[in-house]
Short mmCIF file of N, CA, C and O in Angstrom, two decimals:
data_model
loop_
_atom_site.label_atom_id
_atom_site.label_comp_id
_atom_site.label_asym_id
_atom_site.label_seq_id
_atom_site.Cartn_x
_atom_site.Cartn_y
_atom_site.Cartn_z
N UNK V 1 -12.37 -6.80 5.17
CA UNK V 1 -12.76 -5.74 4.25
C UNK V 1 -11.51 -5.20 3.56
O UNK V 1 -10.44 -5.21 4.10
N UNK V 2 -11.74 -4.70 2.37
CA UNK V 2 -10.62 -4.15 1.65
C UNK V 2 -11.09 -3.38 0.44
O UNK V 2 -12.27 -3.07 0.28
N UNK V 3 -10.14 -3.09 -0.42
CA UNK V 3 -10.45 -2.37 -1.63
C UNK V 3 -9.89 -3.14 -2.82
O UNK V 3 -8.88 -3.82 -2.70
N UNK V 4 -10.61 -3.04 -3.92
CA UNK V 4 -10.18 -3.68 -5.16
C UNK V 4 -9.49 -2.64 -6.03
O UNK V 4 -9.77 -1.44 -5.94
N UNK V 5 -8.60 -3.13 -6.87
CA UNK V 5 -7.90 -2.26 -7.80
C UNK V 5 -8.12 -2.77 -9.21
O UNK V 5 -7.96 -3.96 -9.49
N UNK V 6 -8.50 -1.86 -10.08
CA UNK V 6 -8.67 -2.16 -11.50
C UNK V 6 -7.82 -1.20 -12.30
O UNK V 6 -7.49 -0.11 -11.84
N UNK V 7 -7.51 -1.62 -13.51
CA UNK V 7 -6.84 -0.73 -14.46
C UNK V 7 -7.87 -0.35 -15.51
O UNK V 7 -8.59 -1.21 -16.02
N UNK V 8 -7.95 0.94 -15.78
CA UNK V 8 -8.84 1.43 -16.83
C UNK V 8 -7.98 1.90 -17.99
O UNK V 8 -7.15 2.80 -17.84
N UNK V 9 -8.17 1.26 -19.12
CA UNK V 9 -7.43 1.64 -20.33
C UNK V 9 -7.99 2.93 -20.89
O UNK V 9 -9.11 3.32 -20.56
N UNK V 10 -7.23 3.59 -21.77
CA UNK V 10 -7.72 4.84 -22.37
C UNK V 10 -9.06 4.69 -23.10
O UNK V 10 -9.82 5.65 -23.18
N UNK V 11 -9.38 3.48 -23.59
CA UNK V 11 -10.67 3.28 -24.28
C UNK V 11 -11.83 3.08 -23.32
O UNK V 11 -12.97 2.90 -23.74
N UNK V 12 -11.54 3.12 -22.01
CA UNK V 12 -12.59 3.01 -21.00
C UNK V 12 -12.81 1.61 -20.47
O UNK V 12 -13.52 1.43 -19.48
N UNK V 13 -12.22 0.60 -21.11
CA UNK V 13 -12.39 -0.76 -20.60
C UNK V 13 -11.58 -0.94 -19.32
O UNK V 13 -10.54 -0.31 -19.13
N UNK V 14 -12.10 -1.81 -18.46
CA UNK V 14 -11.45 -2.04 -17.16
C UNK V 14 -11.08 -3.50 -16.99
O UNK V 14 -11.73 -4.38 -17.53
N UNK V 15 -10.04 -3.71 -16.19
CA UNK V 15 -9.62 -5.06 -15.86
C UNK V 15 -9.28 -5.11 -14.37
O UNK V 15 -8.48 -4.31 -13.89
N UNK V 16 -9.91 -6.07 -13.65
CA UNK V 16 -9.61 -6.27 -12.24
C UNK V 16 -8.18 -6.78 -12.11
O UNK V 16 -7.75 -7.64 -12.88
N UNK V 17 -7.45 -6.27 -11.13
CA UNK V 17 -6.06 -6.69 -10.94
C UNK V 17 -5.84 -7.34 -9.58
O UNK V 17 -5.31 -8.44 -9.49
N UNK V 18 -6.25 -6.68 -8.51
CA UNK V 18 -5.97 -7.23 -7.18
C UNK V 18 -6.88 -6.60 -6.13
O UNK V 18 -7.59 -5.65 -6.40
N UNK V 19 -6.82 -7.16 -4.93
CA UNK V 19 -7.54 -6.62 -3.79
C UNK V 19 -6.55 -6.49 -2.64
O UNK V 19 -5.59 -7.26 -2.55
N UNK V 20 -6.76 -5.51 -1.78
CA UNK V 20 -5.88 -5.30 -0.65
C UNK V 20 -6.71 -4.88 0.56
O UNK V 20 -7.64 -4.10 0.42
N UNK V 21 -6.35 -5.41 1.71
CA UNK V 21 -7.08 -5.05 2.92
C UNK V 21 -6.74 -3.61 3.33
O UNK V 21 -5.66 -3.11 3.01
N UNK V 22 -7.66 -2.99 4.02
CA UNK V 22 -7.42 -1.63 4.52
C UNK V 22 -6.22 -1.63 5.46
O UNK V 22 -5.43 -0.70 5.48
N UNK V 23 -6.09 -2.70 6.26
CA UNK V 23 -4.98 -2.79 7.20
C UNK V 23 -3.63 -2.80 6.51
O UNK V 23 -2.69 -2.14 6.95
N UNK V 24 -3.54 -3.54 5.40
CA UNK V 24 -2.28 -3.58 4.64
C UNK V 24 -1.94 -2.21 4.09
O UNK V 24 -0.79 -1.76 4.13
N UNK V 25 -2.95 -1.54 3.57
CA UNK V 25 -2.76 -0.21 3.00
C UNK V 25 -2.32 0.77 4.08
O UNK V 25 -1.40 1.56 3.88
N UNK V 26 -2.95 0.72 5.25
CA UNK V 26 -2.58 1.66 6.31
C UNK V 26 -1.21 1.32 6.91
O UNK V 26 -0.50 2.21 7.35
N UNK V 27 -0.82 0.04 6.90
CA UNK V 27 0.52 -0.31 7.37
C UNK V 27 1.59 0.27 6.45
O UNK V 27 2.66 0.67 6.92
N UNK V 28 1.32 0.33 5.16
CA UNK V 28 2.27 0.94 4.22
C UNK V 28 2.48 2.41 4.61
O UNK V 28 3.61 2.89 4.68
N UNK V 29 1.41 3.10 4.89
CA UNK V 29 1.49 4.51 5.30
C UNK V 29 2.21 4.64 6.64
O UNK V 29 3.07 5.50 6.82
N UNK V 30 1.88 3.75 7.57
CA UNK V 30 2.51 3.77 8.90
C UNK V 30 4.03 3.57 8.77
O UNK V 30 4.81 4.27 9.41
N UNK V 31 4.44 2.63 7.93
CA UNK V 31 5.86 2.38 7.74
C UNK V 31 6.52 3.58 7.06
O UNK V 31 7.62 3.99 7.44
N UNK V 32 5.86 4.16 6.07
CA UNK V 32 6.41 5.34 5.40
C UNK V 32 6.65 6.48 6.37
O UNK V 32 7.69 7.12 6.35
N UNK V 33 5.68 6.70 7.26
CA UNK V 33 5.83 7.76 8.27
C UNK V 33 6.98 7.44 9.22
O UNK V 33 7.80 8.31 9.53
N UNK V 34 7.04 6.19 9.68
CA UNK V 34 8.10 5.79 10.61
C UNK V 34 9.48 5.91 9.98
O UNK V 34 10.46 6.19 10.66
N UNK V 35 9.54 5.71 8.66
CA UNK V 35 10.81 5.81 7.94
C UNK V 35 11.19 7.25 7.63
O UNK V 35 12.27 7.52 7.13
N UNK V 36 10.27 8.19 7.91
CA UNK V 36 10.55 9.59 7.65
C UNK V 36 10.36 9.99 6.20
O UNK V 36 10.86 11.03 5.76
N UNK V 37 9.61 9.19 5.45
CA UNK V 37 9.35 9.48 4.04
C UNK V 37 8.32 10.61 3.94
O UNK V 37 7.35 10.64 4.69
N UNK V 38 8.55 11.53 3.01
CA UNK V 38 7.59 12.61 2.77
C UNK V 38 6.36 12.02 2.08
O UNK V 38 6.44 11.51 0.96
N UNK V 39 5.22 12.09 2.74
CA UNK V 39 3.99 11.50 2.24
C UNK V 39 3.01 12.51 1.65
O UNK V 39 1.91 12.12 1.25
N UNK V 40 3.38 13.77 1.58
CA UNK V 40 2.45 14.81 1.13
C UNK V 40 1.88 14.52 -0.26
O UNK V 40 0.66 14.54 -0.46
N UNK V 41 2.75 14.27 -1.23
CA UNK V 41 2.29 14.02 -2.60
C UNK V 41 1.51 12.71 -2.67
O UNK V 41 0.48 12.63 -3.32
N UNK V 42 1.98 11.69 -1.98
CA UNK V 42 1.29 10.40 -1.94
C UNK V 42 -0.11 10.57 -1.35
O UNK V 42 -1.08 10.04 -1.89
N UNK V 43 -0.20 11.30 -0.25
CA UNK V 43 -1.50 11.54 0.38
C UNK V 43 -2.44 12.29 -0.55
O UNK V 43 -3.63 11.99 -0.63
N UNK V 44 -1.91 13.27 -1.29
CA UNK V 44 -2.73 14.02 -2.24
C UNK V 44 -3.30 13.09 -3.31
O UNK V 44 -4.48 13.15 -3.64
N UNK V 45 -2.46 12.20 -3.81
CA UNK V 45 -2.87 11.31 -4.88
C UNK V 45 -3.89 10.28 -4.40
O UNK V 45 -4.86 9.98 -5.09
N UNK V 46 -3.67 9.74 -3.23
CA UNK V 46 -4.51 8.63 -2.76
C UNK V 46 -5.58 9.07 -1.78
O UNK V 46 -6.30 8.22 -1.23
N UNK V 47 -5.72 10.37 -1.54
CA UNK V 47 -6.71 10.85 -0.57
C UNK V 47 -8.12 10.57 -1.07
O UNK V 47 -8.58 11.15 -2.04
N UNK V 48 -8.77 9.69 -0.37
CA UNK V 48 -10.13 9.28 -0.72
C UNK V 48 -11.09 9.93 0.26
O UNK V 48 -10.97 9.75 1.46
N UNK V 49 -12.06 10.67 -0.27
CA UNK V 49 -13.00 11.41 0.59
C UNK V 49 -14.05 10.53 1.22
O UNK V 49 -14.66 10.90 2.21
N UNK V 50 -14.28 9.35 0.64
CA UNK V 50 -15.29 8.46 1.18
C UNK V 50 -16.68 8.74 0.63
O UNK V 50 -17.64 8.08 1.01
N UNK V 51 -16.80 9.71 -0.25
CA UNK V 51 -18.11 10.06 -0.79
C UNK V 51 -18.48 9.23 -2.02
O UNK V 51 -19.65 9.08 -2.33
N UNK V 52 -17.50 8.70 -2.72
CA UNK V 52 -17.76 7.88 -3.89
C UNK V 52 -17.36 6.43 -3.59
O UNK V 52 -16.65 6.17 -2.64
N UNK V 53 -17.83 5.53 -4.45
CA UNK V 53 -17.47 4.13 -4.30
C UNK V 53 -16.11 3.80 -4.89
O UNK V 53 -15.57 2.73 -4.65
N UNK V 54 -15.58 4.73 -5.69
CA UNK V 54 -14.28 4.47 -6.31
C UNK V 54 -13.48 5.77 -6.44
O UNK V 54 -14.03 6.86 -6.41
N UNK V 55 -12.20 5.59 -6.57
CA UNK V 55 -11.26 6.70 -6.67
C UNK V 55 -10.38 6.44 -7.87
O UNK V 55 -9.79 5.37 -8.00
N UNK V 56 -10.26 7.41 -8.77
CA UNK V 56 -9.47 7.26 -9.99
C UNK V 56 -8.12 7.94 -9.78
O UNK V 56 -8.05 9.09 -9.38
N UNK V 57 -7.06 7.20 -10.09
CA UNK V 57 -5.70 7.75 -10.06
C UNK V 57 -5.24 7.83 -11.51
O UNK V 57 -5.05 6.81 -12.17
N UNK V 58 -5.11 9.06 -12.00
CA UNK V 58 -4.75 9.30 -13.39
C UNK V 58 -3.31 8.88 -13.67
O UNK V 58 -2.48 8.81 -12.76
N UNK V 59 -3.01 8.64 -14.94
CA UNK V 59 -1.71 8.11 -15.36
C UNK V 59 -0.52 8.91 -14.80
O UNK V 59 0.44 8.32 -14.31
N UNK V 60 -0.59 10.23 -14.86
CA UNK V 60 0.55 11.02 -14.37
C UNK V 60 0.78 10.79 -12.87
O UNK V 60 1.92 10.77 -12.40
N UNK V 61 -0.30 10.60 -12.12
CA UNK V 61 -0.15 10.30 -10.69
C UNK V 61 0.24 8.85 -10.46
O UNK V 61 0.93 8.54 -9.48
N UNK V 62 -0.16 7.94 -11.35
CA UNK V 62 0.27 6.54 -11.26
C UNK V 62 1.79 6.49 -11.34
O UNK V 62 2.44 5.77 -10.58
N UNK V 63 2.35 7.27 -12.25
CA UNK V 63 3.81 7.30 -12.39
C UNK V 63 4.48 7.80 -11.11
O UNK V 63 5.53 7.29 -10.71
N UNK V 64 3.88 8.78 -10.45
CA UNK V 64 4.44 9.32 -9.21
C UNK V 64 4.37 8.30 -8.07
O UNK V 64 5.35 8.12 -7.34
N UNK V 65 3.21 7.64 -7.91
CA UNK V 65 3.12 6.67 -6.80
C UNK V 65 3.94 5.42 -7.10
O UNK V 65 4.42 4.76 -6.18
N UNK V 66 4.13 5.11 -8.38
CA UNK V 66 5.00 4.00 -8.77
C UNK V 66 6.40 4.23 -8.20
O UNK V 66 6.98 3.35 -7.57
N UNK V 67 6.93 5.43 -8.41
CA UNK V 67 8.26 5.76 -7.88
C UNK V 67 8.26 5.76 -6.35
O UNK V 67 9.22 5.29 -5.72
N UNK V 68 7.18 6.28 -5.76
CA UNK V 68 7.07 6.27 -4.30
C UNK V 68 7.12 4.83 -3.78
O UNK V 68 7.86 4.52 -2.84
N UNK V 69 6.32 3.93 -4.37
CA UNK V 69 6.30 2.53 -3.93
C UNK V 69 7.66 1.86 -4.12
O UNK V 69 8.12 1.12 -3.25
N UNK V 70 8.31 2.12 -5.25
CA UNK V 70 9.63 1.53 -5.50
C UNK V 70 10.64 2.00 -4.45
O UNK V 70 11.40 1.19 -3.90
N UNK V 71 10.67 3.31 -4.20
CA UNK V 71 11.63 3.85 -3.23
C UNK V 71 11.36 3.34 -1.82
O UNK V 71 12.29 3.01 -1.09
N UNK V 72 10.09 3.26 -1.44
CA UNK V 72 9.74 2.76 -0.12
C UNK V 72 10.11 1.28 0.01
O UNK V 72 10.67 0.86 1.03
N UNK V 73 9.84 0.49 -1.01
CA UNK V 73 10.21 -0.93 -0.97
C UNK V 73 11.72 -1.08 -0.87
O UNK V 73 12.21 -1.91 -0.08
N UNK V 74 12.48 -0.31 -1.63
CA UNK V 74 13.95 -0.37 -1.54
C UNK V 74 14.41 -0.08 -0.12
O UNK V 74 15.27 -0.79 0.43
N UNK V 75 13.84 0.95 0.50
CA UNK V 75 14.20 1.32 1.87
C UNK V 75 13.85 0.20 2.85
O UNK V 75 14.66 -0.18 3.69
N UNK V 76 12.65 -0.35 2.72
CA UNK V 76 12.20 -1.40 3.63
C UNK V 76 13.05 -2.66 3.47
O UNK V 76 13.43 -3.29 4.47
N UNK V 77 13.35 -3.02 2.24
CA UNK V 77 14.18 -4.21 2.02
C UNK V 77 15.57 -4.02 2.60
O UNK V 77 16.15 -4.95 3.17
N UNK V 78 16.10 -2.81 2.49
CA UNK V 78 17.41 -2.52 3.08
C UNK V 78 17.35 -2.65 4.61
O UNK V 78 18.22 -3.27 5.22
N UNK V 79 16.31 -2.08 5.21
CA UNK V 79 16.15 -2.21 6.66
C UNK V 79 15.96 -3.68 7.06
O UNK V 79 16.53 -4.13 8.06
N UNK V 80 15.19 -4.41 6.28
CA UNK V 80 14.93 -5.82 6.57
C UNK V 80 16.23 -6.63 6.53
O UNK V 80 16.45 -7.49 7.39
N UNK V 81 17.10 -6.35 5.56
CA UNK V 81 18.39 -7.05 5.48
C UNK V 81 19.24 -6.78 6.73
O UNK V 81 20.03 -7.62 7.14
N UNK V 82 19.04 -5.60 7.31
CA UNK V 82 19.78 -5.24 8.53
C UNK V 82 19.09 -5.74 9.79
O UNK V 82 19.54 -5.50 10.90
N UNK V 83 17.92 -6.39 9.61
CA UNK V 83 17.18 -6.91 10.76
C UNK V 83 16.34 -5.88 11.48
O UNK V 83 15.93 -6.08 12.62
N UNK V 84 16.05 -4.76 10.81
CA UNK V 84 15.27 -3.69 11.40
C UNK V 84 13.84 -3.74 10.88
O UNK V 84 13.62 -3.87 9.68
N UNK V 85 12.89 -3.65 11.79
CA UNK V 85 11.47 -3.58 11.42
C UNK V 85 10.89 -2.31 12.02
O UNK V 85 11.14 -2.01 13.18
N UNK V 86 10.12 -1.59 11.23
CA UNK V 86 9.51 -0.36 11.72
C UNK V 86 8.12 -0.59 12.30
O UNK V 86 7.46 0.35 12.72
N UNK V 87 7.67 -1.84 12.30
CA UNK V 87 6.40 -2.18 12.93
C UNK V 87 6.70 -3.01 14.17
O UNK V 87 7.17 -4.14 14.08
N UNK V 88 6.46 -2.44 15.32
CA UNK V 88 6.74 -3.11 16.58
C UNK V 88 5.52 -3.01 17.48
O UNK V 88 4.55 -2.33 17.16
N UNK V 89 5.59 -3.68 18.61
CA UNK V 89 4.52 -3.58 19.59
C UNK V 89 5.12 -3.61 20.98
O UNK V 89 6.18 -4.19 21.20
N UNK V 90 4.44 -2.97 21.91
CA UNK V 90 4.86 -3.00 23.30
C UNK V 90 4.42 -4.32 23.92
O UNK V 90 3.62 -5.06 23.34
N UNK V 91 4.93 -4.60 25.09
CA UNK V 91 4.53 -5.82 25.81
C UNK V 91 3.02 -5.82 26.05
O UNK V 91 2.35 -6.84 25.90
N UNK V 92 2.48 -4.66 26.40
CA UNK V 92 1.03 -4.54 26.64
C UNK V 92 0.24 -4.82 25.36
O UNK V 92 -0.77 -5.52 25.37
N UNK V 93 0.71 -4.28 24.24
CA UNK V 93 0.04 -4.52 22.96
C UNK V 93 0.10 -6.01 22.59
O UNK V 93 -0.87 -6.56 22.09
N UNK V 94 1.25 -6.63 22.84
CA UNK V 94 1.40 -8.05 22.55
C UNK V 94 0.42 -8.87 23.39
O UNK V 94 -0.25 -9.77 22.89
N UNK V 95 0.32 -8.55 24.66
CA UNK V 95 -0.58 -9.26 25.57
C UNK V 95 -2.03 -9.12 25.10
O UNK V 95 -2.77 -10.09 25.04
N UNK V 96 -2.44 -7.90 24.75
CA UNK V 96 -3.80 -7.67 24.25
C UNK V 96 -4.06 -8.44 22.96
O UNK V 96 -5.12 -9.02 22.77
N UNK V 97 -3.07 -8.44 22.07
CA UNK V 97 -3.21 -9.15 20.80
C UNK V 97 -3.38 -10.65 21.05
O UNK V 97 -4.26 -11.29 20.47
N UNK V 98 -2.59 -11.18 21.95
CA UNK V 98 -2.68 -12.61 22.24
C UNK V 98 -3.99 -12.96 22.94
O UNK V 98 -4.60 -13.98 22.63
N UNK V 99 -4.42 -12.11 23.87
CA UNK V 99 -5.70 -12.36 24.55
C UNK V 99 -6.87 -12.31 23.58
O UNK V 99 -7.85 -13.04 23.74
N UNK V 100 -6.78 -11.46 22.58
CA UNK V 100 -7.84 -11.34 21.59
C UNK V 100 -7.77 -12.46 20.54
O UNK V 100 -8.63 -12.55 19.67
N UNK V 101 -6.74 -13.28 20.64
CA UNK V 101 -6.61 -14.38 19.69
C UNK V 101 -6.08 -13.96 18.34
O UNK V 101 -6.19 -14.70 17.36
N UNK V 102 -5.52 -12.77 18.28
CA UNK V 102 -4.96 -12.27 17.01
C UNK V 102 -3.54 -12.82 16.86
O UNK V 102 -2.70 -12.61 17.72
N UNK V 103 -3.32 -13.52 15.79
CA UNK V 103 -2.03 -14.19 15.59
C UNK V 103 -1.06 -13.40 14.74
O UNK V 103 0.11 -13.75 14.65
N UNK V 104 -1.53 -12.35 14.10
CA UNK V 104 -0.66 -11.57 13.21
C UNK V 104 0.26 -10.70 14.04
O UNK V 104 -0.17 -9.78 14.73
N UNK V 105 1.54 -11.00 13.97
CA UNK V 105 2.55 -10.26 14.73
C UNK V 105 3.03 -9.05 13.92
O UNK V 105 2.81 -8.98 12.70
N UNK V 106 3.71 -8.12 14.58
CA UNK V 106 4.30 -7.01 13.82
C UNK V 106 5.24 -7.49 12.72
O UNK V 106 5.28 -6.91 11.64
N UNK V 107 5.97 -8.59 12.96
CA UNK V 107 6.87 -9.12 11.94
C UNK V 107 6.07 -9.63 10.73
O UNK V 107 6.47 -9.43 9.59
N UNK V 108 4.92 -10.26 11.00
CA UNK V 108 4.05 -10.70 9.90
C UNK V 108 3.58 -9.50 9.09
O UNK V 108 3.55 -9.54 7.86
N UNK V 109 3.18 -8.45 9.79
CA UNK V 109 2.71 -7.24 9.11
C UNK V 109 3.84 -6.59 8.32
O UNK V 109 3.63 -6.06 7.22
N UNK V 110 5.06 -6.60 8.86
CA UNK V 110 6.23 -6.05 8.18
C UNK V 110 6.44 -6.77 6.85
O UNK V 110 6.63 -6.14 5.80
N UNK V 111 6.39 -8.09 6.87
CA UNK V 111 6.55 -8.88 5.65
C UNK V 111 5.40 -8.60 4.68
O UNK V 111 5.60 -8.54 3.46
N UNK V 112 4.20 -8.42 5.20
CA UNK V 112 3.04 -8.13 4.37
C UNK V 112 3.17 -6.78 3.69
O UNK V 112 2.74 -6.60 2.54
N UNK V 113 3.78 -5.80 4.36
CA UNK V 113 4.01 -4.49 3.74
C UNK V 113 4.87 -4.65 2.50
O UNK V 113 4.58 -4.09 1.45
N UNK V 114 5.93 -5.45 2.62
CA UNK V 114 6.80 -5.66 1.46
C UNK V 114 6.03 -6.35 0.33
O UNK V 114 6.13 -5.96 -0.83
N UNK V 115 5.25 -7.35 0.68
CA UNK V 115 4.45 -8.06 -0.32
C UNK V 115 3.42 -7.12 -0.97
O UNK V 115 3.24 -7.13 -2.19
N UNK V 116 2.76 -6.31 -0.16
CA UNK V 116 1.76 -5.37 -0.68
C UNK V 116 2.40 -4.33 -1.60
O UNK V 116 1.83 -3.98 -2.63
N UNK V 117 3.58 -3.86 -1.23
CA UNK V 117 4.28 -2.89 -2.09
C UNK V 117 4.62 -3.52 -3.43
O UNK V 117 4.49 -2.88 -4.47
N UNK V 118 5.04 -4.78 -3.42
CA UNK V 118 5.33 -5.46 -4.69
C UNK V 118 4.06 -5.56 -5.54
O UNK V 118 4.11 -5.36 -6.76
N UNK V 119 2.93 -5.86 -4.91
CA UNK V 119 1.65 -5.92 -5.64
C UNK V 119 1.30 -4.56 -6.24
O UNK V 119 0.84 -4.47 -7.38
N UNK V 120 1.49 -3.50 -5.46
CA UNK V 120 1.16 -2.16 -5.93
C UNK V 120 2.10 -1.71 -7.04
O UNK V 120 1.68 -1.03 -7.98
N UNK V 121 3.36 -2.07 -6.94
CA UNK V 121 4.33 -1.77 -8.01
C UNK V 121 3.90 -2.46 -9.29
O UNK V 121 3.90 -1.87 -10.37
N UNK V 122 3.52 -3.73 -9.18
CA UNK V 122 3.04 -4.49 -10.34
C UNK V 122 1.80 -3.83 -10.95
O UNK V 122 1.69 -3.71 -12.17
N UNK V 123 0.88 -3.41 -10.09
CA UNK V 123 -0.33 -2.73 -10.54
C UNK V 123 0.03 -1.46 -11.32
O UNK V 123 -0.49 -1.22 -12.42
N UNK V 124 0.92 -0.66 -10.77
CA UNK V 124 1.34 0.58 -11.45
C UNK V 124 2.01 0.27 -12.78
O UNK V 124 1.76 0.96 -13.79
N UNK V 125 2.88 -0.74 -12.80
CA UNK V 125 3.56 -1.10 -14.05
C UNK V 125 2.55 -1.48 -15.13
O UNK V 125 2.70 -1.08 -16.29
N UNK V 126 1.53 -2.24 -14.75
CA UNK V 126 0.50 -2.64 -15.72
C UNK V 126 -0.27 -1.43 -16.24
O UNK V 126 -0.55 -1.34 -17.44
N UNK V 127 -0.61 -0.51 -15.35
CA UNK V 127 -1.34 0.69 -15.77
C UNK V 127 -0.48 1.55 -16.69
O UNK V 127 -0.96 2.05 -17.72
N UNK V 128 0.78 1.72 -16.34
CA UNK V 128 1.69 2.53 -17.17
C UNK V 128 1.87 1.90 -18.54
O UNK V 128 1.87 2.59 -19.56
N UNK V 129 2.00 0.58 -18.56
CA UNK V 129 2.21 -0.14 -19.83
C UNK V 129 1.08 0.11 -20.83
O UNK V 129 1.34 0.27 -22.02
N UNK V 130 -0.16 0.17 -20.32
CA UNK V 130 -1.29 0.37 -21.25
C UNK V 130 -1.71 1.86 -21.34
O UNK V 130 -2.65 2.19 -22.03
N UNK V 131 -0.99 2.72 -20.61
CA UNK V 131 -1.33 4.14 -20.64
C UNK V 131 -2.65 4.43 -19.94
O UNK V 131 -3.34 5.38 -20.30
N UNK V 132 -2.96 3.63 -18.94
CA UNK V 132 -4.25 3.76 -18.26
C UNK V 132 -4.18 4.36 -16.87
O UNK V 132 -3.12 4.83 -16.44
N UNK V 133 -5.29 4.33 -16.21
CA UNK V 133 -5.40 4.83 -14.84
C UNK V 133 -5.70 3.67 -13.91
O UNK V 133 -6.07 2.58 -14.36
N UNK V 134 -5.57 3.92 -12.63
CA UNK V 134 -5.89 2.92 -11.61
C UNK V 134 -7.19 3.35 -10.95
O UNK V 134 -7.35 4.51 -10.57
N UNK V 135 -8.07 2.40 -10.80
CA UNK V 135 -9.34 2.64 -10.11
C UNK V 135 -9.29 1.89 -8.79
O UNK V 135 -9.10 0.68 -8.76
N UNK V 136 -9.41 2.64 -7.69
CA UNK V 136 -9.53 2.03 -6.36
C UNK V 136 -11.01 1.93 -6.06
O UNK V 136 -11.70 2.94 -6.03
N UNK V 137 -11.49 0.72 -5.86
CA UNK V 137 -12.92 0.51 -5.57
C UNK V 137 -13.06 0.18 -4.11
O UNK V 137 -12.54 -0.83 -3.62
N UNK V 138 -13.76 1.05 -3.41
CA UNK V 138 -13.89 0.94 -1.96
C UNK V 138 -15.10 0.08 -1.62
O UNK V 138 -16.14 0.18 -2.15
#
Protein backbone atom coordinates (compact mmCIF):
# COMPACT_ATOMS: atom_id res chain seq x y z
CA UNK A 1 0.00 0.00 0.00
CA UNK A 2 1.09 3.51 -0.58
CA UNK A 3 0.18 6.94 -1.75
CA UNK A 4 0.33 8.52 -5.18
CA UNK A 5 1.61 11.99 -5.88
CA UNK A 6 0.30 14.26 -8.60
CA UNK A 7 1.11 17.81 -9.59
CA UNK A 8 -1.81 20.15 -10.10
CA UNK A 9 -1.08 23.10 -12.34
CA UNK A 10 -2.70 26.49 -11.71
CA UNK A 11 -5.23 25.74 -14.50
CA UNK A 12 -6.44 22.72 -12.52
CA UNK A 13 -4.98 20.01 -14.74
CA UNK A 14 -3.17 17.19 -12.98
CA UNK A 15 -0.29 14.93 -13.85
CA UNK A 16 0.66 11.71 -12.02
CA UNK A 17 4.30 11.77 -10.94
CA UNK A 18 5.12 8.93 -8.54
CA UNK A 19 3.96 6.54 -5.84
CA UNK A 20 5.55 5.88 -2.47
CA UNK A 21 4.88 3.26 0.17
CA UNK A 22 3.69 4.35 3.60
CA UNK A 23 6.75 2.61 5.06
CA UNK A 24 9.14 4.71 2.98
CA UNK A 25 7.35 7.89 3.99
CA UNK A 26 7.40 6.97 7.69
CA UNK A 27 11.10 6.01 7.50
CA UNK A 28 11.86 9.53 6.26
CA UNK A 29 10.13 10.92 9.35
CA UNK A 30 11.86 8.37 11.59
CA UNK A 31 15.27 9.35 10.21
CA UNK A 32 14.46 13.06 10.56
CA UNK A 33 13.57 12.56 14.22
CA UNK A 34 16.67 10.46 14.87
CA UNK A 35 18.80 13.17 13.25
CA UNK A 36 17.28 15.78 15.56
CA UNK A 37 15.66 17.71 12.71
CA UNK A 38 12.81 20.04 13.68
CA UNK A 39 9.73 18.44 12.12
CA UNK A 40 7.05 20.86 13.35
CA UNK A 41 6.60 22.77 10.09
CA UNK A 42 6.95 19.60 8.01
CA UNK A 43 4.31 17.85 10.14
CA UNK A 44 1.97 20.84 9.75
CA UNK A 45 2.32 20.75 5.98
CA UNK A 46 1.99 17.00 5.53
CA UNK A 47 -0.46 16.27 8.36
CA UNK A 48 -3.17 14.18 6.80
CA UNK A 49 -6.35 13.75 8.85
CA UNK A 50 -7.44 10.62 7.02
CA UNK A 51 -10.88 12.05 6.33
CA UNK A 52 -10.31 12.79 2.64
CA UNK A 53 -8.88 10.66 -0.15
CA UNK A 54 -6.32 13.31 -1.01
CA UNK A 55 -4.28 16.05 0.58
CA UNK A 56 -3.28 19.24 -1.25
CA UNK A 57 0.07 20.89 -0.53
CA UNK A 58 -0.04 24.46 -1.81
CA UNK A 59 2.89 26.01 -3.68
CA UNK A 60 4.20 28.05 -0.73
CA UNK A 61 4.33 24.88 1.38
CA UNK A 62 5.86 22.90 -1.51
CA UNK A 63 8.75 25.36 -1.41
CA UNK A 64 9.16 24.78 2.35
CA UNK A 65 9.14 20.98 2.17
CA UNK A 66 11.48 21.15 -0.84
CA UNK A 67 14.08 22.83 1.37
CA UNK A 68 13.33 20.37 4.19
CA UNK A 69 13.89 17.38 1.85
CA UNK A 70 17.09 18.89 0.43
CA UNK A 71 18.54 19.60 3.88
CA UNK A 72 17.60 16.16 5.19
CA UNK A 73 19.10 14.44 2.14
CA UNK A 74 22.33 16.45 2.55
CA UNK A 75 22.52 15.38 6.20
CA UNK A 76 21.80 11.72 5.42
CA UNK A 77 24.33 11.60 2.58
CA UNK A 78 26.95 13.11 4.88
CA UNK A 79 26.21 10.50 7.55
CA UNK A 80 26.23 7.75 4.91
CA UNK A 81 29.69 8.83 3.69
CA UNK A 82 30.86 8.46 7.30
CA UNK A 83 29.31 4.99 7.49
CA UNK A 84 26.57 6.06 9.91
CA UNK A 85 22.99 4.83 9.55
CA UNK A 86 20.15 6.11 11.70
CA UNK A 87 18.02 3.04 10.99
CA UNK A 88 19.19 0.11 13.07
CA UNK A 89 17.72 -2.96 14.69
CA UNK A 90 18.40 -4.94 17.83
CA UNK A 91 19.38 -8.60 17.72
CA UNK A 92 15.82 -9.48 18.78
CA UNK A 93 14.34 -7.36 15.99
CA UNK A 94 16.70 -8.96 13.47
CA UNK A 95 15.70 -12.45 14.63
CA UNK A 96 11.97 -11.60 14.35
CA UNK A 97 12.49 -10.08 10.91
CA UNK A 98 14.33 -13.16 9.69
CA UNK A 99 11.77 -15.55 11.19
CA UNK A 100 9.00 -13.62 9.46
CA UNK A 101 10.86 -13.96 6.18
CA UNK A 102 11.30 -10.22 5.83
CA UNK A 103 14.45 -9.55 3.85
CA UNK A 104 14.53 -5.76 4.04
CA UNK A 105 17.33 -4.82 6.41
CA UNK A 106 17.76 -1.47 8.14
CA UNK A 107 20.57 -0.75 5.65
CA UNK A 108 18.15 -1.39 2.77
CA UNK A 109 15.65 0.98 4.36
CA UNK A 110 18.42 3.58 4.90
CA UNK A 111 19.26 3.51 1.19
CA UNK A 112 15.54 3.67 0.34
CA UNK A 113 15.17 6.83 2.45
CA UNK A 114 17.82 8.52 0.32
CA UNK A 115 16.14 7.32 -2.87
CA UNK A 116 12.70 8.44 -1.63
CA UNK A 117 14.04 11.87 -0.70
CA UNK A 118 15.47 12.25 -4.20
CA UNK A 119 12.04 11.35 -5.63
CA UNK A 120 10.31 13.87 -3.37
CA UNK A 121 12.84 16.59 -4.25
CA UNK A 122 12.18 15.90 -7.94
CA UNK A 123 8.42 16.07 -7.30
CA UNK A 124 8.78 19.43 -5.53
CA UNK A 125 11.00 20.80 -8.30
CA UNK A 126 8.40 19.86 -10.92
CA UNK A 127 5.59 21.48 -8.93
CA UNK A 128 7.61 24.66 -8.35
CA UNK A 129 8.57 24.84 -12.03
CA UNK A 130 4.92 24.94 -13.14
CA UNK A 131 3.75 27.03 -10.16
CA UNK A 132 1.50 24.20 -9.03
CA UNK A 133 0.59 22.25 -5.94
CA UNK A 134 1.24 18.66 -4.94
CA UNK A 135 -1.67 16.30 -4.43
CA UNK A 136 -1.09 13.33 -2.13
CA UNK A 137 -3.64 10.65 -2.98
CA UNK A 138 -4.15 8.20 -0.17
